[in-house]
mmCIF file of C-alpha atoms and ligand atoms in Angstrom:
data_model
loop_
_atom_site.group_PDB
_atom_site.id
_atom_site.type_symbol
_atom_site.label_atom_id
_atom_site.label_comp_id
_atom_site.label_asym_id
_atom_site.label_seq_id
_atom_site.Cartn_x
_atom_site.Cartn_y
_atom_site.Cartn_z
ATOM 1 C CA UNK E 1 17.613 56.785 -15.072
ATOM 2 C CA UNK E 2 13.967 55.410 -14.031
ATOM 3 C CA UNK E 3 13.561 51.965 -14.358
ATOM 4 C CA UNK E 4 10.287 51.402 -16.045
ATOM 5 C CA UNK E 5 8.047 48.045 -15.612
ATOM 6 C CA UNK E 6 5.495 49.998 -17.162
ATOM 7 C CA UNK E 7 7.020 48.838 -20.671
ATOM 8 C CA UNK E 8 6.000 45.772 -20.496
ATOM 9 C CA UNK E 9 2.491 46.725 -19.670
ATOM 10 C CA UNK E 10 1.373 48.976 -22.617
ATOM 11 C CA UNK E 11 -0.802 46.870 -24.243
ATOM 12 C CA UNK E 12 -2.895 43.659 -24.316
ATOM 13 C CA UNK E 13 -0.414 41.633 -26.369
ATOM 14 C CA UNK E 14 2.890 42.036 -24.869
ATOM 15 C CA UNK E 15 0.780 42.029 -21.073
ATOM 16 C CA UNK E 16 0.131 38.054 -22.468
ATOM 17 C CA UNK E 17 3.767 37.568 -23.676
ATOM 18 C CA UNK E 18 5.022 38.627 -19.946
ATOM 19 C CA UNK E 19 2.152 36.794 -17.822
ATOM 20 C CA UNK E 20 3.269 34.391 -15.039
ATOM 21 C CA UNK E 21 0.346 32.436 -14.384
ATOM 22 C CA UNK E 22 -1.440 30.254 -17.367
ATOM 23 C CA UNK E 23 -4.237 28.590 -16.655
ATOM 24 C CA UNK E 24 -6.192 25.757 -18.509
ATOM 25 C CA UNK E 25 -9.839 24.504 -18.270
ATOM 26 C CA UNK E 26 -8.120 21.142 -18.178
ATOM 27 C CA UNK E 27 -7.084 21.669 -14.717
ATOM 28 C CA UNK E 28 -10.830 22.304 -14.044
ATOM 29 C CA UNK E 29 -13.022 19.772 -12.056
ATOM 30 C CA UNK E 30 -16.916 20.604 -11.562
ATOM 31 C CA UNK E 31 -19.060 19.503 -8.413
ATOM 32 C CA UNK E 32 -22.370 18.043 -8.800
ATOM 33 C CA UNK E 33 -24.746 16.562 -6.116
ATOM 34 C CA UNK E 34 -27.125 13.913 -7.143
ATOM 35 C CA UNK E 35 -29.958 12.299 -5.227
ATOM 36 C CA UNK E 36 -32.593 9.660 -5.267
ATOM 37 C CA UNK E 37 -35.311 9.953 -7.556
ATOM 38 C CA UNK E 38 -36.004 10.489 -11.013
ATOM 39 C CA UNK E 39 -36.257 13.536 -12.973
ATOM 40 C CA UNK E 40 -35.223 15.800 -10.556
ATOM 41 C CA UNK E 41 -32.944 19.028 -11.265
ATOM 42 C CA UNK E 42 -34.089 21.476 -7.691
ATOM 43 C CA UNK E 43 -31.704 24.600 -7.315
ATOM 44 C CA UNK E 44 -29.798 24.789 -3.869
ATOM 45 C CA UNK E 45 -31.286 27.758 -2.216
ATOM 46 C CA UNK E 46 -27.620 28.607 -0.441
ATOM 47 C CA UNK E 47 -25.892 28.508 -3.614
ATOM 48 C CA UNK E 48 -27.263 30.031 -6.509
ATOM 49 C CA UNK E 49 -27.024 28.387 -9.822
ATOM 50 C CA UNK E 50 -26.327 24.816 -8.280
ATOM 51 C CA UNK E 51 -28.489 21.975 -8.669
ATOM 52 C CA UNK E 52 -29.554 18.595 -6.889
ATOM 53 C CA UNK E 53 -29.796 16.331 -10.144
ATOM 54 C CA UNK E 54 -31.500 12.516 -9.914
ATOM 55 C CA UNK E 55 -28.923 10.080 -12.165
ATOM 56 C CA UNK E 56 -31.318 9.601 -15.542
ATOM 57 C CA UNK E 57 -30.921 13.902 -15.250
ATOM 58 C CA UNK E 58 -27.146 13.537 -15.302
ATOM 59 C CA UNK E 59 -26.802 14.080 -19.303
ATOM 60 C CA UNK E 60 -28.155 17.829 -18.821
ATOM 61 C CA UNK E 61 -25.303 19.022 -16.823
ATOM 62 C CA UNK E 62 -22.463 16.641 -18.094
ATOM 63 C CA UNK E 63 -23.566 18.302 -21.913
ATOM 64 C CA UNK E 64 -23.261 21.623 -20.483
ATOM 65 C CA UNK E 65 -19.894 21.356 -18.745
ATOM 66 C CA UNK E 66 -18.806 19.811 -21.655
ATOM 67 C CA UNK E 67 -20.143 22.495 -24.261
ATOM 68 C CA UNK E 68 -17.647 25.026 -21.883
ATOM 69 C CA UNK E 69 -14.792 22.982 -22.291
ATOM 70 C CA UNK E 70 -14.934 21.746 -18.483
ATOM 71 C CA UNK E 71 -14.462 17.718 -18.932
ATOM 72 C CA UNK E 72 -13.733 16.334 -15.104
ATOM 73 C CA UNK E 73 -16.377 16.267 -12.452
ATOM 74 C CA UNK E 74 -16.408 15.746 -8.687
ATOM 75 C CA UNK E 75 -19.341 13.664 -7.860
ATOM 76 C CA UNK E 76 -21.835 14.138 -4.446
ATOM 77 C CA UNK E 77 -24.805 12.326 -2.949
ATOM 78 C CA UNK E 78 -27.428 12.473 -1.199
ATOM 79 C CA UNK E 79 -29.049 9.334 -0.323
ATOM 80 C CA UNK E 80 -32.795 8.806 0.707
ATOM 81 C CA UNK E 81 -32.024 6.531 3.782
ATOM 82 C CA UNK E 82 -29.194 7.089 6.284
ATOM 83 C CA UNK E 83 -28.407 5.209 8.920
ATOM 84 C CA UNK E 84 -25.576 4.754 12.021
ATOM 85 C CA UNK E 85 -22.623 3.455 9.524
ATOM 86 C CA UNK E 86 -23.370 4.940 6.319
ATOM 87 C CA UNK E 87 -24.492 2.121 4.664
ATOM 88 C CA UNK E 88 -25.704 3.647 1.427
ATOM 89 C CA UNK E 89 -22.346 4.768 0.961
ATOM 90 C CA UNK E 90 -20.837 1.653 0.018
ATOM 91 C CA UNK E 91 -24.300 -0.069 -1.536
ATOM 92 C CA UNK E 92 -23.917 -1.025 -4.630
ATOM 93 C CA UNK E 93 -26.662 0.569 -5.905
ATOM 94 C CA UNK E 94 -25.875 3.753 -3.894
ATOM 95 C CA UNK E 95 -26.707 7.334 -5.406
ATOM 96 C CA UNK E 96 -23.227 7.743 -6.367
ATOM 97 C CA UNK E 97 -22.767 4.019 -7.785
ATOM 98 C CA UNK E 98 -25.946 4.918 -10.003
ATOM 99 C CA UNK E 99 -24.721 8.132 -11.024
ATOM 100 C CA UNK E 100 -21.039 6.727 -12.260
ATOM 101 C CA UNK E 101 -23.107 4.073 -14.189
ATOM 102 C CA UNK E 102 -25.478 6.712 -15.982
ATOM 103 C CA UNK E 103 -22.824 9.321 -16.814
ATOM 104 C CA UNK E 104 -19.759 6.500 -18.032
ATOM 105 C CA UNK E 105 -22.650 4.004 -19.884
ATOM 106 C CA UNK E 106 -23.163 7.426 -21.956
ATOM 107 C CA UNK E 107 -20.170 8.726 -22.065
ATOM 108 C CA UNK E 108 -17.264 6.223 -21.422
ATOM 109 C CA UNK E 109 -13.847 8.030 -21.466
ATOM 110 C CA UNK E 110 -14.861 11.681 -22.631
ATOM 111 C CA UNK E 111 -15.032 12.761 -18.986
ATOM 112 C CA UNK E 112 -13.330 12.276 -16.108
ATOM 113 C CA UNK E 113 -15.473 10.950 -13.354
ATOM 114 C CA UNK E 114 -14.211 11.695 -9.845
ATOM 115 C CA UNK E 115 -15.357 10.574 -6.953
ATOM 116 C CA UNK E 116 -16.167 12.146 -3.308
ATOM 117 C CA UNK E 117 -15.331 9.873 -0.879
ATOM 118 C CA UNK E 118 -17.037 10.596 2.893
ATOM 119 C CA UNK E 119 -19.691 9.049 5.151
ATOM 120 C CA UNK E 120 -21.009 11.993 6.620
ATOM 121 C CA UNK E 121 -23.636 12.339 3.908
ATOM 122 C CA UNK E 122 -25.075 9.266 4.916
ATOM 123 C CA UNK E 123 -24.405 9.089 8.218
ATOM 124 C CA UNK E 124 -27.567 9.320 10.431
ATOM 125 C CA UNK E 125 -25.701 11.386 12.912
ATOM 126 C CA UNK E 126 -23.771 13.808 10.368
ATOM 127 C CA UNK E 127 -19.960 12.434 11.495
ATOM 128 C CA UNK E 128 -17.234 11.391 9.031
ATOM 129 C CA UNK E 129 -17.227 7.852 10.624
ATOM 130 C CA UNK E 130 -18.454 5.112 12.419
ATOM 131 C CA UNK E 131 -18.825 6.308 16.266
ATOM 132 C CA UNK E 132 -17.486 5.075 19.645
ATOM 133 C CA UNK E 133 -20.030 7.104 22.149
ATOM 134 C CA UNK E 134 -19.072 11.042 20.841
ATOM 135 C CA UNK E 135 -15.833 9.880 18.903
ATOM 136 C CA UNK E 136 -15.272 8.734 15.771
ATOM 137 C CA UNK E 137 -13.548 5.265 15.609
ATOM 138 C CA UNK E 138 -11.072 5.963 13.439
ATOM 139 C CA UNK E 139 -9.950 2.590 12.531
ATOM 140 C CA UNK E 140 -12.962 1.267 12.356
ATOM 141 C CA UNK E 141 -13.820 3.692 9.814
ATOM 142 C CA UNK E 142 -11.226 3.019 7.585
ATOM 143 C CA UNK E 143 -12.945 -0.293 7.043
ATOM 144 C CA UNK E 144 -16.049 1.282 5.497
ATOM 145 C CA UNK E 145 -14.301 4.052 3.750
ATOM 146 C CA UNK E 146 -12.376 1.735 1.967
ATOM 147 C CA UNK E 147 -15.461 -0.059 0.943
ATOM 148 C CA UNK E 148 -16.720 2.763 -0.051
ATOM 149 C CA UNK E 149 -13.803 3.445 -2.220
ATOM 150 C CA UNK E 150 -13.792 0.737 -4.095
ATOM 151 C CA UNK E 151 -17.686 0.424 -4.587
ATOM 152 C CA UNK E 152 -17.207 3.416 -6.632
ATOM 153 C CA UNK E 153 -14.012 1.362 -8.560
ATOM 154 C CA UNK E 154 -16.435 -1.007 -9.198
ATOM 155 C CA UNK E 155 -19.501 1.161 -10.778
ATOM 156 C CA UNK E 156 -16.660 3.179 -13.028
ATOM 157 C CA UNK E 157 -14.911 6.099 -11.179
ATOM 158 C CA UNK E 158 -11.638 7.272 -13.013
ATOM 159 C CA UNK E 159 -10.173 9.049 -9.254
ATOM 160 C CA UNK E 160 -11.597 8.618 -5.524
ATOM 161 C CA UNK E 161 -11.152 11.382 -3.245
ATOM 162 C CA UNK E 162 -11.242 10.901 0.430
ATOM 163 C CA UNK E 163 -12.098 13.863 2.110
ATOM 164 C CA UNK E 164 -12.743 12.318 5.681
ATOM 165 C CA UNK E 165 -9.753 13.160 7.434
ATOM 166 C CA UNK E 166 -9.002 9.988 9.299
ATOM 167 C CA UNK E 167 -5.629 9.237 10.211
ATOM 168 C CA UNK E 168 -4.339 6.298 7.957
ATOM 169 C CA UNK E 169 -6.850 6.001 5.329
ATOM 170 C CA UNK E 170 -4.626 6.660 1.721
ATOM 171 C CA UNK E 171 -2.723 3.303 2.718
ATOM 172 C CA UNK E 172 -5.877 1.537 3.427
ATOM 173 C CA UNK E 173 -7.834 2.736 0.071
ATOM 174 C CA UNK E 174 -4.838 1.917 -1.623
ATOM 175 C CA UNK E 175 -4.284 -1.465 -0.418
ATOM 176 C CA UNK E 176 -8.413 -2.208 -0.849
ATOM 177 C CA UNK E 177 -8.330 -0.350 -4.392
ATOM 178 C CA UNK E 178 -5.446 -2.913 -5.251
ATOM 179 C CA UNK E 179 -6.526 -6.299 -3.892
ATOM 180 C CA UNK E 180 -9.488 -5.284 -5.576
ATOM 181 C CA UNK E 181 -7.717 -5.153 -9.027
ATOM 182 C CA UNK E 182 -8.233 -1.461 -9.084
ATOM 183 C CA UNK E 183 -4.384 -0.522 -9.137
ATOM 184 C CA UNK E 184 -4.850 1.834 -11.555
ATOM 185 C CA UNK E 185 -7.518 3.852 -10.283
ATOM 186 C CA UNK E 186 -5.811 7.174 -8.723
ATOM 187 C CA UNK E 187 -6.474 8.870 -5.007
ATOM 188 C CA UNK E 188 -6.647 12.637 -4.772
ATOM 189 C CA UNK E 189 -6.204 12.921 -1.079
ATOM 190 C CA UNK E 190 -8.471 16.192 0.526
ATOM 191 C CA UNK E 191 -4.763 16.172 2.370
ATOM 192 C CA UNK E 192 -5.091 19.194 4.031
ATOM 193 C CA UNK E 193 -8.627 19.972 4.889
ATOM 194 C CA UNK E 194 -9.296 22.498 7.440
ATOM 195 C CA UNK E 195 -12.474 22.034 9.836
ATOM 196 C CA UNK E 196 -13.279 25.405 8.027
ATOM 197 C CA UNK E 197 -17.152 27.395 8.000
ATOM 198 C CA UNK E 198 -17.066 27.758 4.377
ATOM 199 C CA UNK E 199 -18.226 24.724 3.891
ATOM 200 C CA UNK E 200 -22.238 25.715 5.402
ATOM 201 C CA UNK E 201 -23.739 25.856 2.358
ATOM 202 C CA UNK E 202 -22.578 22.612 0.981
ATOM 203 C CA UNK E 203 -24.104 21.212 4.108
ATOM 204 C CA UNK E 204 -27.114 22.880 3.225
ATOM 205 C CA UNK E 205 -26.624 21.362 0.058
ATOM 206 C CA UNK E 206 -25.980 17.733 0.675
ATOM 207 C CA UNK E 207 -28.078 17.551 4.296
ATOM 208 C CA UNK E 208 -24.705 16.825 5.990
ATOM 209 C CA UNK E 209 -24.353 18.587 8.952
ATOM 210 C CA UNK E 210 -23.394 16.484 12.280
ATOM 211 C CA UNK E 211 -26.096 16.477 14.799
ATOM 212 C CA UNK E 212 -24.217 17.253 17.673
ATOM 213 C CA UNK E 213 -20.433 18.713 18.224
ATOM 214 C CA UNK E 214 -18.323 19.487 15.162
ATOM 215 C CA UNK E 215 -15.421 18.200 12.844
ATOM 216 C CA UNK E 216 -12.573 19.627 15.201
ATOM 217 C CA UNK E 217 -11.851 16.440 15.820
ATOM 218 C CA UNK E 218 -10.656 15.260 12.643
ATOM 219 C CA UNK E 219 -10.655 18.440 10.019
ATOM 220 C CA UNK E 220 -7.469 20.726 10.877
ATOM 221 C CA UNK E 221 -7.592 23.859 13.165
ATOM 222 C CA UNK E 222 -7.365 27.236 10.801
ATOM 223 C CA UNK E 223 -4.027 28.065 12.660
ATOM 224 C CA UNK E 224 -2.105 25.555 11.739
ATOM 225 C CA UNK E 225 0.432 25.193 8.986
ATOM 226 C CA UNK E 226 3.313 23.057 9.869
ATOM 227 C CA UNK E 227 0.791 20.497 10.656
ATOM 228 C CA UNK E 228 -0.542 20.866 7.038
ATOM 229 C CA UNK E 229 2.848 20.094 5.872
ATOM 230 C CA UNK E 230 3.089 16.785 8.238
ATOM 231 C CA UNK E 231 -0.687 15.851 7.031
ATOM 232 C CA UNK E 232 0.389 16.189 3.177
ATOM 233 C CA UNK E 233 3.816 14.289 3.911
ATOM 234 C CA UNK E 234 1.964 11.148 5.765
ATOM 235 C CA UNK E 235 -1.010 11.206 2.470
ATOM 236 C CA UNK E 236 2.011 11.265 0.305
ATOM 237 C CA UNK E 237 4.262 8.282 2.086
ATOM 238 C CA UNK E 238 1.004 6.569 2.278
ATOM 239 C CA UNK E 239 0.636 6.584 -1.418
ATOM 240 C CA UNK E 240 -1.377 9.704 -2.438
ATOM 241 C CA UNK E 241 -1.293 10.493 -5.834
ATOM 242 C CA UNK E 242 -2.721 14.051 -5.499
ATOM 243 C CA UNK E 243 -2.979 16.241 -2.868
ATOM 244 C CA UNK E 244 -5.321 18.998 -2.081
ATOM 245 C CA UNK E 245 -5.787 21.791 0.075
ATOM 246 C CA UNK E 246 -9.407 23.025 1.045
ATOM 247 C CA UNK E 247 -10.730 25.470 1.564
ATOM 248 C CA UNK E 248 -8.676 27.156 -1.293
ATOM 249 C CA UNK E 249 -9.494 31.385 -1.303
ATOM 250 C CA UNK E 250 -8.566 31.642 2.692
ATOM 251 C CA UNK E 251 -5.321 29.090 2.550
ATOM 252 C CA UNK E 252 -3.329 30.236 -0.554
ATOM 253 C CA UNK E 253 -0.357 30.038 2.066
ATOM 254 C CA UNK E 254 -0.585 26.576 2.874
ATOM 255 C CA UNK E 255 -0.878 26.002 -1.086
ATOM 256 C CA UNK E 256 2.595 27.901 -1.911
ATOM 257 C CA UNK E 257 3.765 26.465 1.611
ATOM 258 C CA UNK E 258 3.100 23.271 0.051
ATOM 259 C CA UNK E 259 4.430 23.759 -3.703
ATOM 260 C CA UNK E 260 7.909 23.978 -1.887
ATOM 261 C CA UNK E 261 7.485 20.801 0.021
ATOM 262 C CA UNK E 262 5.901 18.256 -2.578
ATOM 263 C CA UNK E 263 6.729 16.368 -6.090
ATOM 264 C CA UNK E 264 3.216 16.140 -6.462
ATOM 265 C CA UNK E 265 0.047 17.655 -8.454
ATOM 266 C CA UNK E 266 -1.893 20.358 -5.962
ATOM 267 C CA UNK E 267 -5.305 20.675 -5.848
ATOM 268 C CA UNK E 268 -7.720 23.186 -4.016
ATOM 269 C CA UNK E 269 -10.943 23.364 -3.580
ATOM 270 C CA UNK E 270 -12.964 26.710 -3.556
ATOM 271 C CA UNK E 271 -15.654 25.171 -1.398
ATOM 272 C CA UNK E 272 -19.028 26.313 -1.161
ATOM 273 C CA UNK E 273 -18.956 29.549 0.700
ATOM 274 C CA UNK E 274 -16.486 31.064 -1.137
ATOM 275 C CA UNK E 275 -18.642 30.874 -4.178
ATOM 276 C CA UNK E 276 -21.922 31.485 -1.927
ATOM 277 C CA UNK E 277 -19.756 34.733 -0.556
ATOM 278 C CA UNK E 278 -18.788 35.754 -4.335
ATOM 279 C CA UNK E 279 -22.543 35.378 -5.836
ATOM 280 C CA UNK E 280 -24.511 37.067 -3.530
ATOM 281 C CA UNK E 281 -22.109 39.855 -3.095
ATOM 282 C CA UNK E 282 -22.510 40.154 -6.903
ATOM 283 C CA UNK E 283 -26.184 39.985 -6.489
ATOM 284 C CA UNK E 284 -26.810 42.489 -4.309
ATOM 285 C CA UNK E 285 -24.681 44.841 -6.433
ATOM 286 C CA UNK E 286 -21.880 45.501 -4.102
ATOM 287 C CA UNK E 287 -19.180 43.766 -6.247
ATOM 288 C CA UNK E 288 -18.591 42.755 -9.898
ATOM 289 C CA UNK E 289 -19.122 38.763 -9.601
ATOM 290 C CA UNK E 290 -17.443 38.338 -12.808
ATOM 291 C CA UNK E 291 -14.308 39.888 -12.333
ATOM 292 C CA UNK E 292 -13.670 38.655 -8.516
ATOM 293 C CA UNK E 293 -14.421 35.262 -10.338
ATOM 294 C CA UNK E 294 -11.252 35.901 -12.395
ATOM 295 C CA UNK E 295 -9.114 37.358 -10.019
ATOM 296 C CA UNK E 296 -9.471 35.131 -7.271
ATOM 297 C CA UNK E 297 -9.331 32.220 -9.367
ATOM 298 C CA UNK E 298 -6.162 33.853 -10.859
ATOM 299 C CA UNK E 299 -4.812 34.013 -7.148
ATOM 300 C CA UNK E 300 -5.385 30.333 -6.418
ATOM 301 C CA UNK E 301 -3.105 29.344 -9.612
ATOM 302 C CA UNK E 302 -0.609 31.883 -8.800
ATOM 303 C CA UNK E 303 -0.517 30.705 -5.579
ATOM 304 C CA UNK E 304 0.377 27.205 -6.758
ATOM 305 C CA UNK E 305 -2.461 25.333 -7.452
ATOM 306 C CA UNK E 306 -2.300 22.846 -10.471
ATOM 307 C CA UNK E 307 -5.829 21.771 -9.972
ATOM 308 C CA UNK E 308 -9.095 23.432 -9.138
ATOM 309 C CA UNK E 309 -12.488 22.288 -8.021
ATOM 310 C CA UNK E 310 -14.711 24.890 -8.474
ATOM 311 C CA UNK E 311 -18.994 25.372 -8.639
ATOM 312 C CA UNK E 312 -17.443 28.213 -11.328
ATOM 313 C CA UNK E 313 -15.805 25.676 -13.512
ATOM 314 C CA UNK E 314 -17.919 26.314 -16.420
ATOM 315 C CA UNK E 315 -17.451 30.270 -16.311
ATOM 316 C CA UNK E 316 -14.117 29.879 -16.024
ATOM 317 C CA UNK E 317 -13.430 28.489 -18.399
ATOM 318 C CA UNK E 318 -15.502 30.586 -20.399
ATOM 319 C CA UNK E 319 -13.457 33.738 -18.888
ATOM 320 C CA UNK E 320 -9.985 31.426 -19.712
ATOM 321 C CA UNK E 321 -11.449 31.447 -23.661
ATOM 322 C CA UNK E 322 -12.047 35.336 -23.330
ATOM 323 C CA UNK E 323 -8.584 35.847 -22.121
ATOM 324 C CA UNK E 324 -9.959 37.764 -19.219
ATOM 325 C CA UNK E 325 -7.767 34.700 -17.021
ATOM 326 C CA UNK E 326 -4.364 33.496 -17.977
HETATM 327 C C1 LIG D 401 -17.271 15.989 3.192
HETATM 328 C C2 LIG D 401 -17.115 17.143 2.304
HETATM 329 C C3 LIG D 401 -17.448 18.453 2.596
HETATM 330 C C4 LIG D 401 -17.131 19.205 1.463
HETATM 331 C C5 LIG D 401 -16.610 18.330 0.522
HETATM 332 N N1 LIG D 401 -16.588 17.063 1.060
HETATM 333 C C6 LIG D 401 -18.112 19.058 3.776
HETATM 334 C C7 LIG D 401 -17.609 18.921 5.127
HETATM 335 O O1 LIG D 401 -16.480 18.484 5.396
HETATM 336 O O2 LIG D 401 -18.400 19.255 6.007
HETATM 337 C C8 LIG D 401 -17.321 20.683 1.345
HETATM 338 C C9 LIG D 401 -17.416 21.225 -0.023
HETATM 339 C C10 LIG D 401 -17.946 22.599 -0.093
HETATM 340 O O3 LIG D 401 -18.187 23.294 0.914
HETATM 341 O O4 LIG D 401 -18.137 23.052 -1.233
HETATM 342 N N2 LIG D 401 -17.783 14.888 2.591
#
């Protein structure tokens, strides 16, 4: 007797009765970058189709991802001044600060404001953190990124998201987001977040390259995945409420690797390159931008991933409504 899968393949409808992998656009989360200035929207030349917006431009983009059904965002900045310890970061009228304010005095609870939480887009130097010679201080950084943190409490984020990499910091932006009455206010640790090159043209994007060395230091080296598992475990002790893995097309391992070893929600990030990679592959005609869309977003999910951050959100979800994704 042949066994035949092939029955449960023969058509559309009983392919979607037997499909493992179901994805939502509510698991979806949208980047946007905002800067200084007003009426600004300015495309980013390494990523096609992504914009620098000023904060009184914010309602163009938030209506669109809502009109797709995406209704979370991850929010960037760029400030206009940088200097040695970031200081725009934590100012409380910062970029970011004035961003929460426009999008939540507008909107209030019908979308999910998340927060980016880093210094080395306003660092003058490029680094994560507040530098001793060519190091980065790391406890002396947790000072300012827990500043940071809750400056964005303050102006209205729903989630902050450290993506810094210092050792310690989820039990310091907890304890600061709590003494600061913000006990309710979520962290969505970048747990495991590899010192990766996909992330060029976000550095393109947000002017944040450092100025001399690299992240080696601090971001995790590409080869390691036991030490992904001991990163996620500390963010998690520490008081995480999320953890993510990042880059997400390149490290689908570490996500399943980590599905086995958590209680917790897991979130990737398909950083900048990977969609850079996807769209100008498309564009020059040598593959079907659409469809890798879907399948390597279907990957991610099968993979494990509860949550993505994606510059695709809105077409996603759009391909999600099609049923051409889970
Ligand atoms: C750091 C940060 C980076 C990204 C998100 N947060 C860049 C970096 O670590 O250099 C990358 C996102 C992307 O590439 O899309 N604040």
């Amino acid at each position: 007797m042949i066994n035949r899968p092939r029955r449960l393949r023969a058509n559309p409808l009983i392919r979607g009765m037997v499909r493992e992998t179901r994805v939502s656009a509510d698991s979806l989360i949208y980047p946007i970058f905002f800067e200084e200035g007003t009426n600004i929207k300015a495309e980013i030349s390494a990523m096609e189709g992504q914009y620098r917006y000023s904060p009184d431009r914010a309602k163009e983009i938030i209506d669109d991802c809502l009109s797709h059904g995406v209704n979370k965002v991850l929010l960037f900045g760029i400030p206009r001044e940088k200097d040695e310890v970031g200081s725009q970061a934590y100012a409380e009228n910062g970029i970011v600060q004035q961003a929460i304010r426009a999008i939540k005095e507008e909107y209030k609870d019908d979308i999910y404001v998340i927060t980016d939480v880093c210094m080395c887009e306003y660092t003058s130097h490029g680094h994560c953190g507040i530098l001793c010679g060519h190091d980065v201080d790391n406890d002396e950084t947790l000072k300012y990124l827990t500043a940071i943190a809750v400056s964005h409490a303050a102006a209205g984020a729903d989630m902050v998201a450290p993506s810094d990499m210092m050792d310690g910091r989820i039990a310091a932006l907890r304890a600061g987001l709590d003494d600061n009455g913000f006990q309710n206010t979520p962290i969505m640790s970048y747990a495991v977040k590899y010192a990766s090159k996909f992330y060029g043209p976000f550095r393109e994007a947000a002017g944040s390259a450092p100025s001399f060395g690299d992240r080696k230091a601090y971001q995790m080296d590409p080869h390691n995945i036991r030490e992904a598992m001991k990163e996620a475990a500390l963010d998690e002790e520490e008081g995480a409420d999320i953890l993510m893995v990042k880059p997400a097309m390149s490290y689908l391992d570490v996500v399943k690797e980590l599905s086995y070893n958590t209680n917790l929600p897991i979130a990737a990030y398909s950083v900048s390159g990977e969609y850079a990679m996807i769209k100008n592959a498309g564009k020059a005609g040598l593959i079907d931008e659409y469809g890798i869309m879907c399948e390597t977003t279907t990957s991610m999910y099968r993979a494990g991933v509860d949550i993505l951050m994606t510059y695709y959100a809105r077409e996603i979800a759009d391909a999600i409504k099609r049923g051409d994704i889970g």
